Amino acid sequence: MRVDSLLGPQFDRFAKTDATFHRLKVRTVDWLEWMIGGPTNYDGPDLYVAHASMHIDDMSYSQMMNLYQQVLDKMETIDDL
């Protein structure tokens, strides 16, 4: 997502360091595993509240979902996350 031409600049605003980006990645994987019934429980912040101030438009949301779908399509098992 960081290299995506639409989403990359948005991530750069919120994940200025590699450590912050890594934390976002870990939380994203936890959330995805939780959503598809994996062994991980998501204990991060409420996603609506956490993203409300980011003013995410429909195009950005659609692109994010498209990228998630691409990753999920390539996976064979939950362990691939």
PDB file of C-alpha atoms in Angstrom, residues 21-79:
ATOM      1  CA  PHE A  21       4.316   1.609   9.507  1.00  0.00           C
ATOM      2  CA  HIS A  22       5.208  -1.775  11.003  1.00  0.00           C
ATOM      3  CA  ARG A  23       2.717  -1.237  13.837  1.00  0.00           C
ATOM      4  CA  LEU A  24      -0.008  -0.406  11.297  1.00  0.00           C
ATOM      5  CA  LYS A  25       0.882  -3.521   9.323  1.00  0.00           C
ATOM      6  CA  VAL A  26       0.685  -5.733  12.413  1.00  0.00           C
ATOM      7  CA  ARG A  27      -2.699  -4.283  13.376  1.00  0.00           C
ATOM      8  CA  THR A  28      -3.957  -4.742   9.820  1.00  0.00           C
ATOM      9  CA  VAL A  29      -2.909  -8.389   9.773  1.00  0.00           C
ATOM     10  CA  ASP A  30      -4.508  -8.932  13.193  1.00  0.00           C
ATOM     11  CA  TRP A  31      -7.742  -7.379  11.924  1.00  0.00           C
ATOM     12  CA  LEU A  32      -7.738  -9.433   8.707  1.00  0.00           C
ATOM     13  CA  GLU A  33      -7.085 -12.656  10.608  1.00  0.00           C
ATOM     14  CA  TRP A  34      -9.889 -11.831  13.015  1.00  0.00           C
ATOM     15  CA  MET A  35     -12.302 -10.967  10.177  1.00  0.00           C
ATOM     16  CA  ILE A  36     -11.733 -14.260   8.370  1.00  0.00           C
ATOM     17  CA  GLY A  37     -11.936 -16.375  11.506  1.00  0.00           C
ATOM     18  CA  GLY A  38      -8.249 -16.847  12.218  1.00  0.00           C
ATOM     19  CA  PRO A  39      -6.631 -17.453  15.567  1.00  0.00           C
ATOM     20  CA  THR A  40      -5.865 -13.795  16.304  1.00  0.00           C
ATOM     21  CA  ASN A  41      -8.184 -11.507  18.249  1.00  0.00           C
ATOM     22  CA  TYR A  42      -8.223  -7.906  17.113  1.00  0.00           C
ATOM     23  CA  ASP A  43      -7.747  -5.649  20.117  1.00  0.00           C
ATOM     24  CA  GLY A  44      -6.932  -2.419  18.306  1.00  0.00           C
ATOM     25  CA  PRO A  45      -9.047   0.707  18.308  1.00  0.00           C
ATOM     26  CA  ASP A  46     -12.510   0.881  16.792  1.00  0.00           C
ATOM     27  CA  LEU A  47     -11.836   1.300  13.073  1.00  0.00           C
ATOM     28  CA  TYR A  48     -14.535   3.910  12.498  1.00  0.00           C
ATOM     29  CA  VAL A  49     -13.218   6.094  15.306  1.00  0.00           C
ATOM     30  CA  ALA A  50      -9.568   5.556  14.358  1.00  0.00           C
ATOM     31  CA  HIS A  51     -10.154   6.584  10.744  1.00  0.00           C
ATOM     32  CA  ALA A  52     -12.796   9.310  11.174  1.00  0.00           C
ATOM     33  CA  SER A  53     -10.323  12.189  11.137  1.00  0.00           C
ATOM     34  CA  MET A  54      -8.612  10.906   7.974  1.00  0.00           C
ATOM     35  CA  HIS A  55     -11.452  11.933   5.644  1.00  0.00           C
ATOM     36  CA  ILE A  56     -11.082   8.809   3.502  1.00  0.00           C
ATOM     37  CA  ASP A  57     -12.899   9.272   0.218  1.00  0.00           C
ATOM     38  CA  ASP A  58     -14.679   6.575  -1.777  1.00  0.00           C
ATOM     39  CA  MET A  59     -11.817   6.208  -4.258  1.00  0.00           C
ATOM     40  CA  SER A  60      -9.251   5.618  -1.510  1.00  0.00           C
ATOM     41  CA  TYR A  61     -11.526   3.182   0.310  1.00  0.00           C
ATOM     42  CA  SER A  62     -12.176   1.241  -2.898  1.00  0.00           C
ATOM     43  CA  GLN A  63      -8.473   1.087  -3.682  1.00  0.00           C
ATOM     44  CA  MET A  64      -7.675  -0.197  -0.184  1.00  0.00           C
ATOM     45  CA  MET A  65     -10.329  -2.912  -0.488  1.00  0.00           C
ATOM     46  CA  ASN A  66      -8.978  -3.813  -3.941  1.00  0.00           C
ATOM     47  CA  LEU A  67      -5.471  -4.227  -2.533  1.00  0.00           C
ATOM     48  CA  TYR A  68      -6.769  -6.337   0.357  1.00  0.00           C
ATOM     49  CA  GLN A  69      -8.618  -8.527  -2.131  1.00  0.00           C
ATOM     50  CA  GLN A  70      -5.467  -8.992  -4.217  1.00  0.00           C
ATOM     51  CA  VAL A  71      -3.589 -10.211  -1.145  1.00  0.00           C
ATOM     52  CA  LEU A  72      -6.399 -12.526  -0.070  1.00  0.00           C
ATOM     53  CA  ASP A  73      -6.680 -13.963  -3.591  1.00  0.00           C
ATOM     54  CA  LYS A  74      -2.989 -14.931  -3.486  1.00  0.00           C
ATOM     55  CA  MET A  75      -3.266 -16.643  -0.107  1.00  0.00           C
ATOM     56  CA  GLU A  76      -3.741 -20.362   0.227  1.00  0.00           C
ATOM     57  CA  THR A  77      -4.113 -20.462   4.018  1.00  0.00           C
ATOM     58  CA  ILE A  78      -4.431 -18.041   6.924  1.00  0.00           C
ATOM     59  CA  ASP A  79      -0.762 -18.725   7.664  1.00  0.00           C
TER      60      ASP A  79
END
